[in-house]
Amino acid sequence: MGQHTAWLQSRSCYALLTLAALLSGCSLLPSRPAPQPAEPAVTQSMQEEPPALTARAAAARTALTQMVNLQEQLYRIAAPILINNADLCRNHARNLLGFTAKNRYSYSGEFVDAAQSALGYGDQLEVASVLAGSGAARAGLRKGDRLMAVEGKTLPSGQDAETQAAAILAPLVGSSQSLNLIIARDGRNQNLVVPVTRACAFRIDIGNADNINAYSDDQRVMLTRGMVNFAQSDEAIAYVLATEIAHNVLGHAAVTRSAYTVGSIIDNLVAVRPDTSQLIGTAGVKAMPQELDAAADYLALYMVARAGYNLDRAHAFWQRLATQYPPTVLNGYTAHHPSTAYRLNVIDKTIAEIKAKQASRRPLLP
């Protein structure tokens, strides 16, 4: 349990660190000098063909690209929830960088090459996404910017660069209002002053599985690929994200003693090729008590409203999810959150309460 907690702490360092050009070379093979003929001979050169892309390498590129695209979608939708609800996140609010960064060694196995060929990552850490509304976004940081130095300290590259950079950035983010970053863009270095962003400090992950579920372990939030595809719209995804964030804020994984079990599921599903056999049956996850679910729904709806998302379709979304994937579908969302009728009643009352406050221009505080 201690090792797991230490791992979570290192992974949840909210420097939010998650580049490079694909080097394709061609060599020229000159022909041997020919004997002097009656007429001048033409000297030819041959260009080596790039190695053929294997089926496994092509599959790795496709899988990684799809996963990264879904991850970026979650970051975009989660951004206003995390930033606009820092005061509601209680002791989980932190100063954050407001962007993620990765290099090719952020992945393993054949995905190292896939990260280079499909995503353009190399050894240097590169901005992978920028949270909308963050200080990083206001400062003009862009996806693709390479991170060279911070406050005069050279940022690491190569293997383990994320962990090493987090060790440099974390204390700076915690004690500063802004950071002086040197980034490489369009072939030259630029200096950016990046304000830190006060936000709910939860890691947001995509789960590489098709079961319709979402998980939270008091530190992280994960939506499976299946849940994102089922929800479809930004606002529906926001409903699910906010609910899991609310479970974390309220410490429900600790209350139900499920943090280790759920954390193990998240650890597994963040892999590009997870062990989906671990999702057989209930995967060891117990059903959430209805009172805890209702408390999370109540807080989540305020978070969604404060983030600017529409609440009008919340009831219909949760009803549709429970109808299409009832509790009998093991390891589905409703199997872990079975009290649909109780929750819908709380949701309806909470939406009415929020709309009344909006109409009278009162603060949206639960």
mmCIF file of C-alpha atoms in Angstrom, residues 10-352:
data_model
loop_
_atom_site.group_PDB
_atom_site.id
_atom_site.type_symbol
_atom_site.label_atom_id
_atom_site.label_comp_id
_atom_site.label_asym_id
_atom_site.label_seq_id
_atom_site.Cartn_x
_atom_site.Cartn_y
_atom_site.Cartn_z
ATOM 1 C CA SER A 10 4.906 10.566 -8.282
ATOM 2 C CA ARG A 11 2.381 10.066 -11.053
ATOM 3 C CA SER A 12 0.033 12.778 -9.776
ATOM 4 C CA CYS A 13 2.679 15.480 -9.633
ATOM 5 C CA TYR A 14 0.760 18.221 -11.319
ATOM 6 C CA ALA A 15 3.465 19.663 -13.302
ATOM 7 C CA LEU A 16 1.217 17.572 -15.610
ATOM 8 C CA LEU A 17 4.182 16.261 -17.636
ATOM 9 C CA THR A 18 3.184 13.750 -20.201
ATOM 10 C CA LEU A 19 8.807 15.957 -29.595
ATOM 11 C CA ALA A 20 10.822 15.635 -32.045
ATOM 12 C CA ALA A 21 11.194 15.315 -35.751
ATOM 13 C CA LEU A 22 11.191 11.878 -37.305
ATOM 14 C CA LEU A 23 14.644 11.530 -38.812
ATOM 15 C CA SER A 24 14.412 9.919 -42.165
ATOM 16 C CA GLY A 25 17.669 9.656 -44.005
ATOM 17 C CA CYS A 26 18.666 8.357 -47.374
ATOM 18 C CA SER A 27 22.157 7.358 -48.433
ATOM 19 C CA LEU A 28 23.567 7.586 -51.905
ATOM 20 C CA LEU A 29 25.461 4.599 -53.249
ATOM 21 C CA PRO A 30 27.658 5.740 -56.165
ATOM 22 C CA SER A 31 28.265 3.265 -58.947
ATOM 23 C CA ARG A 32 31.742 1.967 -59.591
ATOM 24 C CA PRO A 33 33.747 3.791 -62.267
ATOM 25 C CA ALA A 34 33.098 2.125 -65.602
ATOM 26 C CA PRO A 35 35.776 1.570 -68.213
ATOM 27 C CA GLN A 36 36.053 4.475 -70.604
ATOM 28 C CA PRO A 37 33.588 3.657 -73.367
ATOM 29 C CA ALA A 38 33.353 5.082 -76.845
ATOM 30 C CA GLU A 39 30.523 7.268 -75.625
ATOM 31 C CA PRO A 40 30.301 8.868 -72.153
ATOM 32 C CA ALA A 41 28.642 6.602 -69.590
ATOM 33 C CA VAL A 42 25.980 8.025 -67.259
ATOM 34 C CA THR A 43 26.803 7.565 -63.569
ATOM 35 C CA GLN A 44 23.677 6.577 -61.589
ATOM 36 C CA SER A 45 22.952 6.584 -57.871
ATOM 37 C CA MET A 46 20.526 4.491 -55.866
ATOM 38 C CA GLN A 47 18.430 5.737 -52.992
ATOM 39 C CA GLU A 48 17.705 3.325 -50.184
ATOM 40 C CA GLU A 49 14.037 2.647 -49.607
ATOM 41 C CA PRO A 50 12.786 3.158 -46.048
ATOM 42 C CA PRO A 51 12.096 -0.113 -44.237
ATOM 43 C CA ALA A 52 8.618 -1.468 -44.781
ATOM 44 C CA LEU A 53 6.172 -0.739 -41.956
ATOM 45 C CA THR A 54 5.256 -3.988 -40.241
ATOM 46 C CA ALA A 55 1.671 -4.788 -39.318
ATOM 47 C CA ARG A 56 2.564 -4.593 -35.625
ATOM 48 C CA ALA A 57 4.200 -1.188 -36.022
ATOM 49 C CA ALA A 58 1.214 0.105 -38.020
ATOM 50 C CA ALA A 59 -1.158 -1.181 -35.328
ATOM 51 C CA ALA A 60 0.941 0.506 -32.637
ATOM 52 C CA ARG A 61 0.760 3.840 -34.481
ATOM 53 C CA THR A 62 -3.011 3.570 -34.846
ATOM 54 C CA ALA A 63 -3.612 2.522 -31.230
ATOM 55 C CA LEU A 64 -1.385 5.252 -29.815
ATOM 56 C CA THR A 65 -2.856 7.983 -32.026
ATOM 57 C CA GLN A 66 -6.411 7.057 -31.069
ATOM 58 C CA MET A 67 -5.575 6.998 -27.381
ATOM 59 C CA VAL A 68 -3.770 10.358 -27.499
ATOM 60 C CA ASN A 69 -6.692 11.962 -29.347
ATOM 61 C CA LEU A 70 -9.134 10.743 -26.685
ATOM 62 C CA GLN A 71 -6.814 11.968 -23.935
ATOM 63 C CA GLU A 72 -6.680 15.434 -25.498
ATOM 64 C CA GLN A 73 -10.470 15.458 -25.725
ATOM 65 C CA LEU A 74 -10.729 14.718 -21.999
ATOM 66 C CA TYR A 75 -8.212 17.466 -21.123
ATOM 67 C CA ARG A 76 -10.187 19.974 -23.182
ATOM 68 C CA ILE A 77 -13.500 19.092 -21.538
ATOM 69 C CA ALA A 78 -12.040 18.816 -18.033
ATOM 70 C CA ALA A 79 -10.186 22.148 -18.168
ATOM 71 C CA PRO A 80 -13.050 24.482 -17.122
ATOM 72 C CA ILE A 81 -14.202 22.005 -14.460
ATOM 73 C CA LEU A 82 -10.763 21.858 -12.864
ATOM 74 C CA ILE A 83 -9.984 25.574 -13.162
ATOM 75 C CA ASN A 84 -13.381 27.075 -12.259
ATOM 76 C CA ASN A 85 -13.885 24.905 -9.177
ATOM 77 C CA ALA A 86 -10.616 25.277 -7.302
ATOM 78 C CA ASP A 87 -12.480 26.706 -4.303
ATOM 79 C CA LEU A 88 -14.798 23.692 -4.207
ATOM 80 C CA CYS A 89 -11.944 21.187 -4.350
ATOM 81 C CA ARG A 90 -10.984 21.991 -0.786
ATOM 82 C CA ASN A 91 -7.562 20.586 0.070
ATOM 83 C CA HIS A 92 -7.152 19.178 -3.450
ATOM 84 C CA ALA A 93 -6.572 22.587 -5.079
ATOM 85 C CA ARG A 94 -2.989 23.252 -6.151
ATOM 86 C CA ASN A 95 -0.913 25.545 -8.322
ATOM 87 C CA LEU A 96 -0.537 23.766 -11.668
ATOM 88 C CA LEU A 97 1.494 24.390 -14.795
ATOM 89 C CA GLY A 98 -1.611 24.154 -16.963
ATOM 90 C CA PHE A 99 -0.078 21.945 -19.639
ATOM 91 C CA THR A 100 1.139 18.400 -20.216
ATOM 92 C CA ALA A 101 4.384 17.373 -21.857
ATOM 93 C CA LYS A 102 5.772 14.117 -23.208
ATOM 94 C CA ASN A 103 8.614 12.653 -25.198
ATOM 95 C CA ARG A 104 8.878 9.328 -26.987
ATOM 96 C CA TYR A 105 10.051 7.621 -23.817
ATOM 97 C CA SER A 106 6.735 8.450 -22.177
ATOM 98 C CA TYR A 107 5.704 5.166 -23.802
ATOM 99 C CA SER A 108 7.281 1.720 -23.806
ATOM 100 C CA GLY A 109 8.009 -1.148 -26.165
ATOM 101 C CA GLU A 110 6.990 -0.642 -29.772
ATOM 102 C CA PHE A 111 5.150 2.517 -28.717
ATOM 103 C CA VAL A 112 8.469 4.364 -28.345
ATOM 104 C CA ASP A 113 8.888 4.169 -32.113
ATOM 105 C CA ALA A 114 5.175 4.836 -32.652
ATOM 106 C CA ALA A 115 5.405 7.992 -30.528
ATOM 107 C CA GLN A 116 8.224 9.213 -32.744
ATOM 108 C CA SER A 117 6.731 8.265 -36.107
ATOM 109 C CA ALA A 118 3.041 8.992 -35.451
ATOM 110 C CA LEU A 119 3.242 11.861 -32.940
ATOM 111 C CA GLY A 120 6.581 13.417 -33.819
ATOM 112 C CA TYR A 121 8.038 12.992 -30.318
ATOM 113 C CA GLY A 122 11.783 12.686 -29.813
ATOM 114 C CA ASP A 123 14.091 12.926 -26.801
ATOM 115 C CA GLN A 124 13.169 16.459 -25.696
ATOM 116 C CA LEU A 125 9.999 16.993 -23.698
ATOM 117 C CA GLU A 126 7.335 18.602 -25.866
ATOM 118 C CA VAL A 127 4.053 20.253 -24.915
ATOM 119 C CA ALA A 128 1.334 17.703 -25.610
ATOM 120 C CA SER A 129 -1.691 19.751 -24.554
ATOM 121 C CA VAL A 130 -2.525 23.083 -22.934
ATOM 122 C CA LEU A 131 -5.499 23.480 -20.606
ATOM 123 C CA ALA A 132 -7.898 26.057 -22.003
ATOM 124 C CA GLY A 133 -8.223 29.020 -19.658
ATOM 125 C CA SER A 134 -4.953 28.261 -17.874
ATOM 126 C CA GLY A 135 -2.048 30.629 -17.364
ATOM 127 C CA ALA A 136 -0.097 28.589 -19.894
ATOM 128 C CA ALA A 137 -2.788 29.213 -22.509
ATOM 129 C CA ARG A 138 -2.848 32.939 -21.748
ATOM 130 C CA ALA A 139 0.947 33.089 -22.031
ATOM 131 C CA GLY A 140 0.768 31.665 -25.541
ATOM 132 C CA LEU A 141 2.246 28.221 -24.901
ATOM 133 C CA ARG A 142 1.377 25.886 -27.780
ATOM 134 C CA LYS A 143 1.181 22.204 -28.462
ATOM 135 C CA GLY A 144 4.510 21.177 -29.997
ATOM 136 C CA ASP A 145 6.665 23.666 -28.080
ATOM 137 C CA ARG A 146 9.806 21.931 -26.821
ATOM 138 C CA LEU A 147 10.740 22.555 -23.188
ATOM 139 C CA MET A 148 14.362 23.654 -22.923
ATOM 140 C CA ALA A 149 14.772 25.356 -19.528
ATOM 141 C CA VAL A 150 12.867 26.758 -16.561
ATOM 142 C CA GLU A 151 14.153 29.529 -14.284
ATOM 143 C CA GLY A 152 17.635 29.094 -15.745
ATOM 144 C CA LYS A 153 17.703 25.321 -15.188
ATOM 145 C CA THR A 154 18.072 23.079 -18.230
ATOM 146 C CA LEU A 155 15.231 20.600 -18.477
ATOM 147 C CA PRO A 156 16.187 16.953 -19.026
ATOM 148 C CA SER A 157 15.665 14.909 -22.158
ATOM 149 C CA GLY A 158 15.745 11.228 -23.028
ATOM 150 C CA GLN A 159 14.567 8.373 -20.854
ATOM 151 C CA ASP A 160 12.993 9.299 -17.517
ATOM 152 C CA ALA A 161 12.779 12.950 -18.582
ATOM 153 C CA GLU A 162 9.226 13.298 -17.250
ATOM 154 C CA THR A 163 10.147 12.205 -13.735
ATOM 155 C CA GLN A 164 13.322 14.295 -13.662
ATOM 156 C CA ALA A 165 11.533 17.375 -14.985
ATOM 157 C CA ALA A 166 8.745 16.930 -12.430
ATOM 158 C CA ALA A 167 11.348 17.009 -9.648
ATOM 159 C CA ILE A 168 12.587 20.368 -10.978
ATOM 160 C CA LEU A 169 9.189 21.890 -11.699
ATOM 161 C CA ALA A 170 7.133 20.797 -8.682
ATOM 162 C CA PRO A 171 8.825 22.984 -6.049
ATOM 163 C CA LEU A 172 8.888 25.950 -8.439
ATOM 164 C CA VAL A 173 5.177 25.659 -9.210
ATOM 165 C CA GLY A 174 4.310 25.362 -5.541
ATOM 166 C CA SER A 175 6.204 28.499 -4.515
ATOM 167 C CA SER A 176 5.886 30.842 -7.519
ATOM 168 C CA GLN A 177 3.163 32.836 -9.207
ATOM 169 C CA SER A 178 4.783 32.435 -12.622
ATOM 170 C CA LEU A 179 7.654 30.586 -14.269
ATOM 171 C CA ASN A 180 10.213 31.727 -16.832
ATOM 172 C CA LEU A 181 10.256 29.064 -19.504
ATOM 173 C CA ILE A 182 12.573 28.790 -22.485
ATOM 174 C CA ILE A 183 10.875 26.873 -25.278
ATOM 175 C CA ALA A 184 11.982 25.958 -28.777
ATOM 176 C CA ARG A 185 9.524 26.859 -31.528
ATOM 177 C CA ASP A 186 9.999 27.140 -35.288
ATOM 178 C CA GLY A 187 13.718 26.531 -35.037
ATOM 179 C CA ARG A 188 14.580 29.116 -32.392
ATOM 180 C CA ASN A 189 14.353 29.569 -28.638
ATOM 181 C CA GLN A 190 11.777 31.850 -27.061
ATOM 182 C CA ASN A 191 11.261 33.069 -23.510
ATOM 183 C CA LEU A 192 7.746 32.808 -22.041
ATOM 184 C CA VAL A 193 6.519 33.936 -18.645
ATOM 185 C CA VAL A 194 3.875 31.362 -17.697
ATOM 186 C CA PRO A 195 1.557 32.144 -14.764
ATOM 187 C CA VAL A 196 0.723 29.131 -12.639
ATOM 188 C CA THR A 197 -2.918 28.068 -12.535
ATOM 189 C CA ARG A 198 -4.895 27.390 -9.374
ATOM 190 C CA ALA A 199 -7.061 24.359 -10.066
ATOM 191 C CA CYS A 200 -8.333 21.044 -8.779
ATOM 192 C CA ALA A 201 -5.235 18.844 -8.847
ATOM 193 C CA PHE A 202 -6.570 15.575 -10.190
ATOM 194 C CA ARG A 203 -4.942 13.648 -12.989
ATOM 195 C CA ILE A 204 -7.382 12.986 -15.844
ATOM 196 C CA ASP A 205 -6.772 9.759 -17.777
ATOM 197 C CA ILE A 206 -8.344 7.833 -20.629
ATOM 198 C CA GLY A 207 -8.864 4.131 -19.969
ATOM 199 C CA ASN A 208 -7.956 1.953 -22.912
ATOM 200 C CA ALA A 209 -10.939 -0.394 -22.665
ATOM 201 C CA ASP A 210 -14.412 -0.649 -24.146
ATOM 202 C CA ASN A 211 -16.411 -1.273 -20.973
ATOM 203 C CA ILE A 212 -18.730 1.645 -20.170
ATOM 204 C CA ASN A 213 -17.275 2.889 -16.904
ATOM 205 C CA ALA A 214 -15.462 5.620 -14.998
ATOM 206 C CA TYR A 215 -13.128 5.349 -12.023
ATOM 207 C CA SER A 216 -11.704 7.568 -9.289
ATOM 208 C CA ASP A 217 -9.211 6.655 -6.560
ATOM 209 C CA ASP A 218 -9.062 9.936 -4.563
ATOM 210 C CA GLN A 219 -6.125 11.113 -6.721
ATOM 211 C CA ARG A 220 -7.046 10.379 -10.336
ATOM 212 C CA VAL A 221 -10.079 10.258 -12.593
ATOM 213 C CA MET A 222 -10.371 7.867 -15.497
ATOM 214 C CA LEU A 223 -13.053 7.490 -18.165
ATOM 215 C CA THR A 224 -12.808 4.428 -20.349
ATOM 216 C CA ARG A 225 -12.771 4.691 -24.114
ATOM 217 C CA GLY A 226 -16.158 2.947 -24.018
ATOM 218 C CA MET A 227 -17.625 5.624 -21.740
ATOM 219 C CA VAL A 228 -16.327 8.470 -23.917
ATOM 220 C CA ASN A 229 -17.774 6.845 -27.031
ATOM 221 C CA PHE A 230 -21.100 6.236 -25.264
ATOM 222 C CA ALA A 231 -21.376 9.770 -23.859
ATOM 223 C CA GLN A 232 -20.373 11.395 -27.185
ATOM 224 C CA SER A 233 -21.169 15.028 -26.381
ATOM 225 C CA ASP A 234 -18.877 17.323 -24.416
ATOM 226 C CA GLU A 235 -21.542 18.059 -21.827
ATOM 227 C CA ALA A 236 -22.292 14.355 -21.217
ATOM 228 C CA ILE A 237 -18.582 13.642 -20.795
ATOM 229 C CA ALA A 238 -18.449 16.641 -18.430
ATOM 230 C CA TYR A 239 -21.246 15.099 -16.308
ATOM 231 C CA VAL A 240 -19.186 11.934 -15.836
ATOM 232 C CA LEU A 241 -15.883 13.730 -15.272
ATOM 233 C CA ALA A 242 -17.397 16.069 -12.688
ATOM 234 C CA THR A 243 -19.051 13.213 -10.827
ATOM 235 C CA GLU A 244 -15.762 11.326 -10.503
ATOM 236 C CA ILE A 245 -13.954 14.529 -9.520
ATOM 237 C CA ALA A 246 -16.613 15.079 -6.844
ATOM 238 C CA HIS A 247 -16.084 11.546 -5.513
ATOM 239 C CA ASN A 248 -12.390 12.435 -5.133
ATOM 240 C CA VAL A 249 -13.082 15.775 -3.459
ATOM 241 C CA LEU A 250 -15.359 14.036 -0.964
ATOM 242 C CA GLY A 251 -12.844 11.246 -0.293
ATOM 243 C CA HIS A 252 -15.210 8.438 -1.195
ATOM 244 C CA ALA A 253 -12.530 5.944 -2.238
ATOM 245 C CA ALA A 254 -11.078 6.189 1.254
ATOM 246 C CA VAL A 255 -14.524 5.900 2.867
ATOM 247 C CA THR A 256 -15.353 2.762 0.881
ATOM 248 C CA ARG A 257 -11.784 1.426 1.174
ATOM 249 C CA SER A 258 -11.624 1.000 -2.584
ATOM 250 C CA ALA A 259 -8.654 3.253 -3.405
ATOM 251 C CA TYR A 260 -6.201 0.378 -3.863
ATOM 252 C CA THR A 261 -8.576 -1.732 -5.981
ATOM 253 C CA VAL A 262 -9.641 1.144 -8.208
ATOM 254 C CA GLY A 263 -6.088 2.454 -8.376
ATOM 255 C CA SER A 264 -4.936 -0.921 -9.696
ATOM 256 C CA ILE A 265 -7.580 -0.770 -12.431
ATOM 257 C CA ILE A 266 -6.450 2.725 -13.427
ATOM 258 C CA ASP A 267 -2.797 1.637 -13.424
ATOM 259 C CA ASN A 268 -3.686 -1.165 -15.823
ATOM 260 C CA LEU A 269 -5.950 0.763 -18.187
ATOM 261 C CA VAL A 270 -3.576 3.680 -18.779
ATOM 262 C CA ALA A 271 -1.443 1.270 -20.821
ATOM 263 C CA VAL A 272 -1.958 1.326 -24.571
ATOM 264 C CA ARG A 273 -2.442 -2.438 -24.421
ATOM 265 C CA PRO A 274 -3.881 -3.194 -20.968
ATOM 266 C CA ASP A 275 -4.712 -6.598 -19.529
ATOM 267 C CA THR A 276 -8.470 -6.564 -20.060
ATOM 268 C CA SER A 277 -8.822 -9.928 -18.284
ATOM 269 C CA GLN A 278 -8.686 -7.882 -15.074
ATOM 270 C CA LEU A 279 -12.098 -6.458 -15.990
ATOM 271 C CA ILE A 280 -13.875 -9.807 -15.838
ATOM 272 C CA GLY A 281 -16.847 -9.782 -13.450
ATOM 273 C CA THR A 282 -16.891 -6.888 -11.001
ATOM 274 C CA ALA A 283 -13.078 -6.530 -11.012
ATOM 275 C CA GLY A 284 -13.302 -6.408 -7.217
ATOM 276 C CA VAL A 285 -15.112 -3.056 -7.157
ATOM 277 C CA LYS A 286 -18.025 -2.854 -4.739
ATOM 278 C CA ALA A 287 -21.180 -0.879 -5.473
ATOM 279 C CA MET A 288 -21.110 2.730 -4.272
ATOM 280 C CA PRO A 289 -23.633 3.447 -1.469
ATOM 281 C CA GLN A 290 -26.486 5.629 -2.695
ATOM 282 C CA GLU A 291 -25.834 8.377 -0.155
ATOM 283 C CA LEU A 292 -22.262 8.791 -1.409
ATOM 284 C CA ASP A 293 -23.393 8.761 -5.031
ATOM 285 C CA ALA A 294 -26.014 11.400 -4.289
ATOM 286 C CA ALA A 295 -23.468 13.602 -2.494
ATOM 287 C CA ALA A 296 -21.141 13.356 -5.521
ATOM 288 C CA ASP A 297 -23.994 14.161 -7.926
ATOM 289 C CA TYR A 298 -24.930 17.234 -5.899
ATOM 290 C CA LEU A 299 -21.393 18.654 -5.890
ATOM 291 C CA ALA A 300 -20.750 17.608 -9.502
ATOM 292 C CA LEU A 301 -23.748 19.506 -10.879
ATOM 293 C CA TYR A 302 -22.518 22.712 -9.260
ATOM 294 C CA MET A 303 -19.093 22.088 -10.791
ATOM 295 C CA VAL A 304 -20.596 21.510 -14.223
ATOM 296 C CA ALA A 305 -22.695 24.680 -13.999
ATOM 297 C CA ARG A 306 -19.707 26.762 -12.834
ATOM 298 C CA ALA A 307 -17.705 25.366 -15.751
ATOM 299 C CA GLY A 308 -20.321 26.708 -18.174
ATOM 300 C CA TYR A 309 -21.879 23.415 -19.279
ATOM 301 C CA ASN A 310 -25.629 22.985 -19.732
ATOM 302 C CA LEU A 311 -27.446 20.970 -17.066
ATOM 303 C CA ASP A 312 -30.685 20.388 -18.965
ATOM 304 C CA ARG A 313 -29.737 16.977 -20.350
ATOM 305 C CA ALA A 314 -28.116 15.546 -17.212
ATOM 306 C CA HIS A 315 -31.208 13.567 -16.137
ATOM 307 C CA ALA A 316 -31.688 12.113 -19.620
ATOM 308 C CA PHE A 317 -28.029 11.092 -19.891
ATOM 309 C CA TRP A 318 -27.900 9.185 -16.608
ATOM 310 C CA GLN A 319 -31.278 7.598 -17.383
ATOM 311 C CA ARG A 320 -30.073 6.462 -20.808
ATOM 312 C CA LEU A 321 -26.887 5.020 -19.339
ATOM 313 C CA ALA A 322 -28.790 3.017 -16.710
ATOM 314 C CA THR A 323 -31.323 1.783 -19.262
ATOM 315 C CA GLN A 324 -28.817 0.621 -21.869
ATOM 316 C CA TYR A 325 -26.306 -0.710 -19.348
ATOM 317 C CA PRO A 326 -28.248 -1.882 -16.262
ATOM 318 C CA PRO A 327 -26.610 -3.332 -13.119
ATOM 319 C CA THR A 328 -26.667 -6.803 -14.680
ATOM 320 C CA VAL A 329 -23.909 -5.685 -17.069
ATOM 321 C CA LEU A 330 -20.945 -6.545 -14.864
ATOM 322 C CA ASN A 331 -18.098 -4.057 -14.686
ATOM 323 C CA GLY A 332 -20.316 -1.423 -16.245
ATOM 324 C CA TYR A 333 -20.988 1.946 -14.652
ATOM 325 C CA THR A 334 -24.459 1.151 -13.326
ATOM 326 C CA ALA A 335 -23.237 -2.099 -11.724
ATOM 327 C CA HIS A 336 -20.921 0.042 -9.591
ATOM 328 C CA HIS A 337 -23.509 2.843 -9.149
ATOM 329 C CA PRO A 338 -26.862 1.000 -9.039
ATOM 330 C CA SER A 339 -29.063 3.532 -7.225
ATOM 331 C CA THR A 340 -30.316 5.240 -10.382
ATOM 332 C CA ALA A 341 -33.783 6.259 -9.156
ATOM 333 C CA TYR A 342 -32.392 7.738 -5.948
ATOM 334 C CA ARG A 343 -29.704 9.617 -7.883
ATOM 335 C CA LEU A 344 -32.118 10.991 -10.483
ATOM 336 C CA ASN A 345 -34.300 12.438 -7.738
ATOM 337 C CA VAL A 346 -31.287 14.216 -6.236
ATOM 338 C CA ILE A 347 -30.176 15.393 -9.689
ATOM 339 C CA ASP A 348 -33.574 16.933 -10.450
ATOM 340 C CA LYS A 349 -33.700 18.774 -7.121
ATOM 341 C CA THR A 350 -30.120 20.008 -7.476
ATOM 342 C CA ILE A 351 -30.686 21.352 -10.992
ATOM 343 C CA ALA A 352 -33.769 23.239 -9.773
#
